[in-house]
Coordinates of C-alpha atoms in Angstrom, one line a residue:
X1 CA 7.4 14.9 20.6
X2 CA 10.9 14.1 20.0
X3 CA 11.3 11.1 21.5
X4 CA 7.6 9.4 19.9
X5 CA 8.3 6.2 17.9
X6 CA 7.8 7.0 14.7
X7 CA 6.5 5.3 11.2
X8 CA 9.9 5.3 10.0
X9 CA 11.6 3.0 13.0
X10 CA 13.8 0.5 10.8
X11 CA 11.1 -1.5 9.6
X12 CA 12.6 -2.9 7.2
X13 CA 15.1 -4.6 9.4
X14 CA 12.5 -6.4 10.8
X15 CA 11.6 -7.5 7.7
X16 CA 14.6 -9.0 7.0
X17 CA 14.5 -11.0 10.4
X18 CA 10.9 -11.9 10.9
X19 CA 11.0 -15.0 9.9
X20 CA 13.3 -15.8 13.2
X21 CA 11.0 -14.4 15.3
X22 CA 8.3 -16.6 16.9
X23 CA 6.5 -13.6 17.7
X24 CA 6.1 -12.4 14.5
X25 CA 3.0 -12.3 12.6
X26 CA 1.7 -14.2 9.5
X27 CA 2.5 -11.7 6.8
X28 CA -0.7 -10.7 4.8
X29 CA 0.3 -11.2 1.2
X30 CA -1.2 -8.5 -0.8
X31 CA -5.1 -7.7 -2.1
X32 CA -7.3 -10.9 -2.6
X33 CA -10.4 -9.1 -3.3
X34 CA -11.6 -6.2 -4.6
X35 CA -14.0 -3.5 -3.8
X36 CA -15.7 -0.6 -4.7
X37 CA -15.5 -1.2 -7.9
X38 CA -18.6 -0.7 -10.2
X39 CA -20.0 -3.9 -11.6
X40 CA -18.7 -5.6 -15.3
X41 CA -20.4 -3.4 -17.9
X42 CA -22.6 -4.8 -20.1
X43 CA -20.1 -6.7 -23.3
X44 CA -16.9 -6.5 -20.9
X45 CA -15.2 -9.9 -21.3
X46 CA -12.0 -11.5 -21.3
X47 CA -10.2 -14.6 -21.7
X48 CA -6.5 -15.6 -20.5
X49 CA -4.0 -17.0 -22.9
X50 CA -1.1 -18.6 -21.3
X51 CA 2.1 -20.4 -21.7
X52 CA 4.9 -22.0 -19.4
X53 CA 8.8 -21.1 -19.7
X54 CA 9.9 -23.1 -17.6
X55 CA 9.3 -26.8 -15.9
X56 CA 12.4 -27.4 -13.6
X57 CA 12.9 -26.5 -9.8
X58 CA 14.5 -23.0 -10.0
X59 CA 11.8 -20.9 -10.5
X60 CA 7.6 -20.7 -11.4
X61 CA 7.6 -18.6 -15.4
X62 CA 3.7 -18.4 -16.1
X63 CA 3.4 -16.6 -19.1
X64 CA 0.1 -14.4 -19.6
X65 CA -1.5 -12.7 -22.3
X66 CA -4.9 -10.8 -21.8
X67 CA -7.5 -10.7 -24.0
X68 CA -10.0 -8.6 -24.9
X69 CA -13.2 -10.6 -26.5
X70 CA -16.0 -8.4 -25.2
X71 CA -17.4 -5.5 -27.4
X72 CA -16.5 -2.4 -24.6
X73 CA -13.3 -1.2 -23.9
X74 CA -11.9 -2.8 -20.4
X75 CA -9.4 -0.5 -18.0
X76 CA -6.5 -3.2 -17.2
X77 CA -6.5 -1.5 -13.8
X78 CA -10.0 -3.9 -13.2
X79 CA -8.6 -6.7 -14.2
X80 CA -6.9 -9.4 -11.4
X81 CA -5.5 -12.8 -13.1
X82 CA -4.8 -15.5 -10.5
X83 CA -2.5 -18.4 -11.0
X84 CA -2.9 -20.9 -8.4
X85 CA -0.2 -23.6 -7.1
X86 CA 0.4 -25.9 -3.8
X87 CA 2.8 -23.9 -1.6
X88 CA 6.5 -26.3 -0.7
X89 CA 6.3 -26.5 2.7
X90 CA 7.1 -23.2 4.7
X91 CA 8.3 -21.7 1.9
X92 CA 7.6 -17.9 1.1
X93 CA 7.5 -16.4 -2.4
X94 CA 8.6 -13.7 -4.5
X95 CA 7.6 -12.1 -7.3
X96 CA 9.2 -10.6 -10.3
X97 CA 8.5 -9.6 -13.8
X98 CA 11.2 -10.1 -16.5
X99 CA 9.4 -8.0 -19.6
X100 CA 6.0 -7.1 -20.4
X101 CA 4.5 -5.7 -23.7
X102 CA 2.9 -3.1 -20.9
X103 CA 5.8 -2.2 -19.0
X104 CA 6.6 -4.4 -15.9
X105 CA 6.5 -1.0 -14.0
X106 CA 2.3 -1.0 -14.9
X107 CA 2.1 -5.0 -13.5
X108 CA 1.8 -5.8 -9.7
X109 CA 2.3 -9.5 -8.4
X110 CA 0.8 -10.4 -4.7
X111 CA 0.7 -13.4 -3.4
X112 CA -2.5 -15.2 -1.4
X113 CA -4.0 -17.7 0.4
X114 CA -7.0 -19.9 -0.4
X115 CA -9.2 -20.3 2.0
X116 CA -9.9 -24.1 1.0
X117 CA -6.6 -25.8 0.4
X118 CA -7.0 -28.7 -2.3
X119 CA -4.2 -31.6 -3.1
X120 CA -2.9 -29.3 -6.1
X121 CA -3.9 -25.3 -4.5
X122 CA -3.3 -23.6 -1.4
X123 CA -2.0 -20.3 -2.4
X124 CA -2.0 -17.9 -5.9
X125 CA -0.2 -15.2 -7.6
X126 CA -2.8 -12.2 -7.9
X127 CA -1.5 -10.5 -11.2
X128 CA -3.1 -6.7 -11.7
X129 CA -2.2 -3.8 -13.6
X130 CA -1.7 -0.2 -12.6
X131 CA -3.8 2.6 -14.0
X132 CA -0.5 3.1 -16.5
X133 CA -1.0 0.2 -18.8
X134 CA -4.4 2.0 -20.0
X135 CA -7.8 -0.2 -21.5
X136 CA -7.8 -2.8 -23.9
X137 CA -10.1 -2.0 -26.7
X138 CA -12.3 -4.7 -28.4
X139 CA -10.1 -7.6 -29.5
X140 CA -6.8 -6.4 -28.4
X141 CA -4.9 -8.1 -26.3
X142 CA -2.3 -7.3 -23.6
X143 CA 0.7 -9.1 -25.7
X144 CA 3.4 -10.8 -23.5
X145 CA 3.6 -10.6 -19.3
X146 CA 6.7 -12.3 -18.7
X147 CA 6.5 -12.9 -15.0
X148 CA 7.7 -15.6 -12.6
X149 CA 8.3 -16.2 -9.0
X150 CA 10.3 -18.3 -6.9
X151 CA 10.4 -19.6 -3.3
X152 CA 12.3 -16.5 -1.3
X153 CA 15.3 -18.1 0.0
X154 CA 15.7 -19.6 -3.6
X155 CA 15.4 -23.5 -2.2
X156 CA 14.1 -25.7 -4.9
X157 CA 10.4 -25.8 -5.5
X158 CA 8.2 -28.5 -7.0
X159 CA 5.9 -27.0 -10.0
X160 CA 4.3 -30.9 -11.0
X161 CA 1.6 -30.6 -8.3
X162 CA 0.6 -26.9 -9.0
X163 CA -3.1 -26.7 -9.9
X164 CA -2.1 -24.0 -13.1
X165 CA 1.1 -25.3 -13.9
X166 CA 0.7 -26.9 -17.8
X167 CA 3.9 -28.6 -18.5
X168 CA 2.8 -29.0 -22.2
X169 CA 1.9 -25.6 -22.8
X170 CA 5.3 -24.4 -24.6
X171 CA 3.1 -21.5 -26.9
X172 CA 0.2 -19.6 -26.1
X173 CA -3.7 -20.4 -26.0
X174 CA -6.6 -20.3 -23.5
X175 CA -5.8 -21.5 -20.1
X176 CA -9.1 -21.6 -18.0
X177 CA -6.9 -23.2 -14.6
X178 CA -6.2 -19.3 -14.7
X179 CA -9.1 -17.4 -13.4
X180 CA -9.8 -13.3 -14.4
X181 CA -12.1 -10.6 -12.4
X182 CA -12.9 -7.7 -14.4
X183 CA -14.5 -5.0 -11.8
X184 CA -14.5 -8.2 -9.1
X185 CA -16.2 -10.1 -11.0
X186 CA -15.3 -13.2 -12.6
X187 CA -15.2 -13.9 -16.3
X188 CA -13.2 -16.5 -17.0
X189 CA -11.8 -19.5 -16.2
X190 CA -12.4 -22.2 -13.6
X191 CA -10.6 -21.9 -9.4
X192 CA -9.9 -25.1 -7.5
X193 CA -12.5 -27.0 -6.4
X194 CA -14.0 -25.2 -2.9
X195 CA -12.7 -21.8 -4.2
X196 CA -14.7 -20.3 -6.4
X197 CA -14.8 -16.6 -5.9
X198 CA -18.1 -15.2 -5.5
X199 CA -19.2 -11.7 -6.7
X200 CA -17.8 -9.1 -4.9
X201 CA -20.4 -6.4 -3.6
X202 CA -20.9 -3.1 -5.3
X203 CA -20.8 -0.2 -3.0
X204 CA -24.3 0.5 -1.9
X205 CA -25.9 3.4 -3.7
X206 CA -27.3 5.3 -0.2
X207 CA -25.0 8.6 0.4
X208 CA -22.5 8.1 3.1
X209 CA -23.7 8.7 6.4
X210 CA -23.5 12.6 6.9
X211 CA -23.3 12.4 11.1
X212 CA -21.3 11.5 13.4
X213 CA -17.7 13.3 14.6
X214 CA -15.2 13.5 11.8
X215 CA -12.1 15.7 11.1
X216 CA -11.5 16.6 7.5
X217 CA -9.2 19.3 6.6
X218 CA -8.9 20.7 2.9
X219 CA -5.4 22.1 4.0
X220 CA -6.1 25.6 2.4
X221 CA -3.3 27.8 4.5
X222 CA -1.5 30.3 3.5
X223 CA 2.0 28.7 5.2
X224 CA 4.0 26.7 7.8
X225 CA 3.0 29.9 10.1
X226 CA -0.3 30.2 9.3
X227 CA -2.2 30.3 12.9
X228 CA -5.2 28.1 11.6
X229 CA -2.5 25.1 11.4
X230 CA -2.6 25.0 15.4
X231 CA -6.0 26.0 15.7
X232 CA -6.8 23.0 13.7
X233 CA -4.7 20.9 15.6
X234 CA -1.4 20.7 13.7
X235 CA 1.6 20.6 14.4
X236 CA 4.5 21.4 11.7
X237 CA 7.2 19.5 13.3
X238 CA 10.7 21.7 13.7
X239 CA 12.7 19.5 16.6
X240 CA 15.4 16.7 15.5
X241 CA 15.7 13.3 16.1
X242 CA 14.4 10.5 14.3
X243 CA 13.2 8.7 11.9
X244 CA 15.5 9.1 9.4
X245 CA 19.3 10.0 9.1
X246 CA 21.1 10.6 12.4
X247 CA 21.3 14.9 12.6
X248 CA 19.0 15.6 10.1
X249 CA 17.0 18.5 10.5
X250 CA 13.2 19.0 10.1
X251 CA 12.0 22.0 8.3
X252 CA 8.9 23.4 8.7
X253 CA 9.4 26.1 6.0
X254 CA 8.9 23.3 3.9
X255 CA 5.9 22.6 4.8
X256 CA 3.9 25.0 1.7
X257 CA 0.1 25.2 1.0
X258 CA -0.8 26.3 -2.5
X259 CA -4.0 25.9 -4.9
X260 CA -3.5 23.1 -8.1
X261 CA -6.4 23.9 -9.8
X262 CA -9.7 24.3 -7.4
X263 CA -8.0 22.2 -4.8
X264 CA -5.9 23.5 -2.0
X265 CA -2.7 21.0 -2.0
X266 CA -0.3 20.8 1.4
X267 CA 3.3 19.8 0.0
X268 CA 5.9 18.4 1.8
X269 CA 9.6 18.4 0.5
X270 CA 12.7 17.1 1.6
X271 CA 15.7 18.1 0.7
X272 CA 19.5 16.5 0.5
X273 CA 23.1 17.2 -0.2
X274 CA 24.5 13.9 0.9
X275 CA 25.3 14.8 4.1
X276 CA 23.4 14.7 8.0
X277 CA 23.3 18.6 8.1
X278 CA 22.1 19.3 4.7
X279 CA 19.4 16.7 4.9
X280 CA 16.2 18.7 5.7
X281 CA 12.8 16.3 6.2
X282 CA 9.2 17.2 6.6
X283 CA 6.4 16.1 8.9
X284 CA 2.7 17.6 9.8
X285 CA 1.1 15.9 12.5
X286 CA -2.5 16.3 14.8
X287 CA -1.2 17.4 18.6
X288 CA -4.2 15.3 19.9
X289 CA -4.3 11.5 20.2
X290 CA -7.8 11.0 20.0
X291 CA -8.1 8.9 16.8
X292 CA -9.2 5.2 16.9
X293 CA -12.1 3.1 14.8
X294 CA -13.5 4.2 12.1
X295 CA -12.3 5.5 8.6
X296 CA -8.8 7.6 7.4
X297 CA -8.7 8.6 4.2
X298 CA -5.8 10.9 2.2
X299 CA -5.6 12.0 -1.0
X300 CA -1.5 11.6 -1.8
X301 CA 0.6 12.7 -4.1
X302 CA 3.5 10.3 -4.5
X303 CA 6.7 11.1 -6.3
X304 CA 9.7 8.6 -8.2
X305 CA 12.1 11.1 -8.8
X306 CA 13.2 14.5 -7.1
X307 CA 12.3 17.5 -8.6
X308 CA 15.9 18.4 -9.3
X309 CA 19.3 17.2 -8.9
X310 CA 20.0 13.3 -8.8
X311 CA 18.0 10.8 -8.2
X312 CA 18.1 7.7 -6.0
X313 CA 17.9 8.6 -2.0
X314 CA 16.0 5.8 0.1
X315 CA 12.8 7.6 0.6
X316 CA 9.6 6.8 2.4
X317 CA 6.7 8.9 1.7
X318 CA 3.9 7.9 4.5
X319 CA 0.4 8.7 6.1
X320 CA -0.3 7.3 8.8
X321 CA -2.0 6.6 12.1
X322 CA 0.5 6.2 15.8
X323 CA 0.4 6.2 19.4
X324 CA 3.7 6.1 21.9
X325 CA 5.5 3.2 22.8
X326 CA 5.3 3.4 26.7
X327 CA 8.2 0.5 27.2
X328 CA 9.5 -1.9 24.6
X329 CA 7.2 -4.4 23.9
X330 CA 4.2 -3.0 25.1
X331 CA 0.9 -4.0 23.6
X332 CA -1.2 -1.1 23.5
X333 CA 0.8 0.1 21.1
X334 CA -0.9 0.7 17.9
X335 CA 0.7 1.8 13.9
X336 CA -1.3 1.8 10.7
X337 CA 1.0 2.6 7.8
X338 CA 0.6 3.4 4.1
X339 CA 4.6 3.8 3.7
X340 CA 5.7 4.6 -0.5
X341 CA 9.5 3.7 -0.8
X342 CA 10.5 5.3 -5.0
X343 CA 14.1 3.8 -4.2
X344 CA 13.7 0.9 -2.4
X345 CA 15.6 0.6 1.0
X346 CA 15.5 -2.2 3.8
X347 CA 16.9 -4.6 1.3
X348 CA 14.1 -4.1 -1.5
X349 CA 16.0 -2.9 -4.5
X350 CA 13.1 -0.8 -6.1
X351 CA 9.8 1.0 -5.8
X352 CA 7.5 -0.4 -3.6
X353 CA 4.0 0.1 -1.6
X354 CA 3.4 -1.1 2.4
X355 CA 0.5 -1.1 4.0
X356 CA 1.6 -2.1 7.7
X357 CA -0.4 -2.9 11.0
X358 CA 1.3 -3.0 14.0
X359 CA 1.2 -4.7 17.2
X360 CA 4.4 -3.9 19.3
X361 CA 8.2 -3.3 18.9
X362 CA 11.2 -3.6 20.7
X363 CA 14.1 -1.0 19.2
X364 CA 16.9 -2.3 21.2
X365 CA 17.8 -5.3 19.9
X366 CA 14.9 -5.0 16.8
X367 CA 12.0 -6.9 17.4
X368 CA 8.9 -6.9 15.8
X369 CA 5.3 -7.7 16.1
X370 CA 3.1 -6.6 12.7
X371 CA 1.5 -7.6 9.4
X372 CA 2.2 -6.2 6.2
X373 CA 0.7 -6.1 2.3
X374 CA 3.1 -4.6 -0.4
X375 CA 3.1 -4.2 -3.5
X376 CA 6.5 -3.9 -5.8
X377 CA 5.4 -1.2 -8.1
X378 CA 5.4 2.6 -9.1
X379 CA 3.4 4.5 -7.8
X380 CA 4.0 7.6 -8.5
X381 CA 1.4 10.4 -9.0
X382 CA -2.0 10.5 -6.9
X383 CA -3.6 7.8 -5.4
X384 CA -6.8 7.8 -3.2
X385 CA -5.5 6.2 0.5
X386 CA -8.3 4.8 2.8
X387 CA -7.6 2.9 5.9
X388 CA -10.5 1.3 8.2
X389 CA -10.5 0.1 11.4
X390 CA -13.2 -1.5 13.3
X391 CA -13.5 -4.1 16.2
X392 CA -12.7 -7.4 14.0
X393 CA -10.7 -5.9 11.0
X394 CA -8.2 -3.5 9.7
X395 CA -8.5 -3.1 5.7
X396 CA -6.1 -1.1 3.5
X397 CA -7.4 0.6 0.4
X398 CA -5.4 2.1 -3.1
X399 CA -7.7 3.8 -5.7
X400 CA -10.8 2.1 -4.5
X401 CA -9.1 -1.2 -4.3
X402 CA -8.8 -3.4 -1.7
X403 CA -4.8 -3.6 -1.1
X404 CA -4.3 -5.3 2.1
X405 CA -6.8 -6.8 4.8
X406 CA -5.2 -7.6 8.9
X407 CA -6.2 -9.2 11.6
X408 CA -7.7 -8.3 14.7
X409 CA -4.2 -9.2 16.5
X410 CA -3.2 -5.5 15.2
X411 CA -6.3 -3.8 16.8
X412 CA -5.6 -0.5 18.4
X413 CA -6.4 -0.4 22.4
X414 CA -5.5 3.0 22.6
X415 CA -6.1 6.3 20.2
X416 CA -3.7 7.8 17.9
X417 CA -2.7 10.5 16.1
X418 CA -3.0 11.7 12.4
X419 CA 0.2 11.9 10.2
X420 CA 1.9 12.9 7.4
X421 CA 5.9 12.7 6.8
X422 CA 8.7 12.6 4.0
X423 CA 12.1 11.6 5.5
X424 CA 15.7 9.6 4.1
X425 CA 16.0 6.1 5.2
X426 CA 19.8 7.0 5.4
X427 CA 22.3 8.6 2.7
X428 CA 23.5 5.2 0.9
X429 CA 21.2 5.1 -2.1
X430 CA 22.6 8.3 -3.4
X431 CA 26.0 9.2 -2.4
X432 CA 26.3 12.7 -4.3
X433 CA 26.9 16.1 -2.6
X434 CA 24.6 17.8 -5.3
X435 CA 21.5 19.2 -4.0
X436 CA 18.5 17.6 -4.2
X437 CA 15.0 18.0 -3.2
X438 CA 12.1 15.3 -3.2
X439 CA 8.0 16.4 -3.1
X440 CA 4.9 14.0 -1.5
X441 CA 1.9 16.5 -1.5
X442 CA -1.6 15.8 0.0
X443 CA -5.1 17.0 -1.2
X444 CA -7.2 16.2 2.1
X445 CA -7.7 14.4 5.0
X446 CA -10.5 12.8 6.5
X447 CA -11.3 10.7 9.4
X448 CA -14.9 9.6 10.4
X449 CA -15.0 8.3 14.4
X450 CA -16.8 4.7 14.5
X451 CA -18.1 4.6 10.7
X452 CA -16.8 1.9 8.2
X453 CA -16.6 3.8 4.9
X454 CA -16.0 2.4 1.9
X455 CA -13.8 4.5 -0.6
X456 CA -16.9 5.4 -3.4
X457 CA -18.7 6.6 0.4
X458 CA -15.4 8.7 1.2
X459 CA -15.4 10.2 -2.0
X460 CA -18.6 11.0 -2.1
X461 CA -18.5 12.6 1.8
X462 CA -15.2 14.6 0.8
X463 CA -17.4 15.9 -2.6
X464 CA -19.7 17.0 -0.5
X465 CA -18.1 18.9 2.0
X466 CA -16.5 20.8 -1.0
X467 CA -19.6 21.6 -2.3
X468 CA -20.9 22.8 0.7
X469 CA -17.7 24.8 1.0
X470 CA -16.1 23.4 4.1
X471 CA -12.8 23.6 4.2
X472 CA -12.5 22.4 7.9
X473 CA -14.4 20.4 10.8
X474 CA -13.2 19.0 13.7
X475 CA -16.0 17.2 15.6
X476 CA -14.0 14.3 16.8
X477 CA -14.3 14.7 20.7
X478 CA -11.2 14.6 22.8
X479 CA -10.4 12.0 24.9
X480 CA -10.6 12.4 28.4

């Protein structure tokens, strides 16, 4: 399978150059609703207090605090702010946070469209928090999110016709031209007229459906040689070549299975000394292409920091979904990506989260055709991955939240296989010959052929398969 495109082709340089190609796709701009989430408990309430920072052309500096006025405690990681303004023309945005009583690390900032453009809105920042900036108790607040944004290439932007922008407001107080959900539901303040979000559906309370092929794998194995790997369909990946640094090698032996707790945890690690032969990457991967509609789901362990030695190689920590490129360009070629970068790399300086469909690609010179959601933001530790795919819509999930949403343009016409891998964008971001090794670990797997899950219905099917004590099932039928 050497010479399969992989996840880790140079996405980022397309990236960088999309915007000159008029092939290239709309980019989807991050979560802009959320889902299965439970319903706003009963005395759950907040208000948004905010203030401006700055009125001229360089840059957008909302100031938000949070409020707690309810009588229940609220997790911040329900809570969505939205600041809405009227886009310059052509312009793309991005997001930053200066300082935040919370810790800019726990704050995301996505940008979206509205779907009914007024005179003074077509477009919002979507503020959220991670699950690291904890609950707000009765009557506490959030105290200062510093944030602002500014048009991407740094061009002057006009704030005066921006449906949230209050010149006058130079301290804090209620602001209800900011809107706040709290479990997808909105509790305060008022959207432009046309816009007004409606409740978001609770997931339905009937068990998932329990037919139907699926492949879920527990990954309790004893090792990289373990003969139930390939009877399962796996494939622990030991030839070279790409992604990733030019003669890097990729080790199966790192490829470990051991038990955290009840679970049965697969980690892969990848290991460094600053150099192409000392670089060792990992990958796991189903032998059969037989994957298409229906529901992927992963359990992932994501990591910030190696664990030893220095930190700061260009890592991408993925699962993901791929078929082959027959010939450059081709369009049944089909990628789904949840790609986690700790270090940054194609130009972002820092941690950040992709979810990316894909049409097509050229390798040679880069061209690309796909849509992408990110998120600049740790996230470090374990998050709950679901990706679904059926004959209109592809829809990215993060911890039961809705994270990115693409169109049908990014359909897959052929199946694909399952995959995990852990590989070095290239040796740059850490330049040290001392040793260092990097973990991403994975809890499960599950796919479900034709069935649109939503996450509390994948939890829910993986619980049960535990409790029936099923470690593996592969009913998905092969294609012919």
């Amino acid at each position: 399978m050497s010479n399969r495109p992989m996840s880790a082709r140079p996405i980022g340089a397309g990236l960088r150059i999309r915007a000159a190609l008029a092939v290239a796709a709309v980019t989807g701009l991050g979560a802009t609703a959320l889902t299965a989430l439970p319903a706003v408990a009963a005395g759950e309430a907040v208000t948004v207090q905010y203030r401006q920072s700055a009125t001229g052309s360089d840059q957008v500096e909302p100031w938000f605090k949070v409020v707690n006025t309810g009588s229940s405690s609220v997790p911040l990681s329900q809570v969505k702010v939205r600041y809405y303004f009227k886009a310059d023309p052509g312009a793309s945005y991005t997001y930053a946070c200066s300082w935040a009583v919370k810790g800019c690390a726990n704050l995301t900032g996505t940008f979206g469209t509205l779907a009914n453009p007024t005179a003074t809105a077509d477009r919002y920042l979507e503020v959220g928090f991670t699950a690291g900036a904890g609950s707000l108790a009765p009557g506490a607040d959030t105290g200062d999110m510093q944030l602002r944004f500014h048009r991407s290439n740094w061009q002057p932007l006009n704030q005066s016709d921006d449906y949230s922008f209050g010149p006058s407001q130079t301290t804090y107080a209620n602001w209800s031209k900011v809107t706040a959900t709290v479990g997808g539901v909105t509790v305060w303040g008022t959207a432009p007229a046309g816009n007004e979000p409606t409740p978001t559906p609770t997931d339905p309370t009937t068990p998932p459906p329990t037919g139907g092929p699926a492949l879920f794998d527990d990954f309790d194995y004893t090792g990289h040689t373990d003969p139930a790997i390939a009877t399962h369909g796996w494939s622990v990946r030991s030839n070279s070549g790409g992604p990733g640094v030019p003669g890097a090698g990729w080790a199966p032996e790192n490829v470990t299975f051991a038990k955290e707790g009840t679970n049965s945890i697969m980690n892969l690690r990848t290991s460094t000394a600053g150099t192409a032969e000392s670089t060792k990457q990992t990958e796991i991967l189903t032998r059969a292409t037989k994957f298409k509609n229906g529901t992927y789901a992963a359990r992932v362990r994501f990591s910030d920091a190696p664990i030893s030695g220095p930190d700061g190689d260009r890592l991408v920590q993925t699962f993901f979904t791929i078929n082959d490129l027959k010939a450059p360009m081709a369009d049944d070629y089909a990628e789904y990506d949840f790609e986690y970068l700790p270090n940054g790399g194609w130009g972002e300086p820092a941690n950040i989260l992709y979810t990316t469909s894909w049409e097509t690609y050229r390798p040679d010179p880069w061209e690309a055709v796909n849509q992408h959601s990110e998120v600049r933001a740790s996230y470090a530790g374990w998050h709950d991955l679901v990706l679904t795919i059926d004959d209109s819509t592809i829809v990215y999930y993060v911890d039961g939240q809705e994270f990115g949403r693409h169109d049908a343009r990014y359909l897959p016409e052929r199946p694909m296989s399952i995959n995990f891998n852990q590989w070095l964008i290239d040796l740059a971001g850490q330049t040290s010959t001392t040793a260092r090794s990097y973990d991403q670990k994975v809890d499960y797997v599950l796919h479900v052929k034709d069935q649109v899950l939503t996450p509390a219905q994948v939890a829910a099917k993986v619980a049960a398969y535990r409790t029936a004590g099923t470690a593996f099932e592969d009913s998905v039928p092969a294609v012919p």
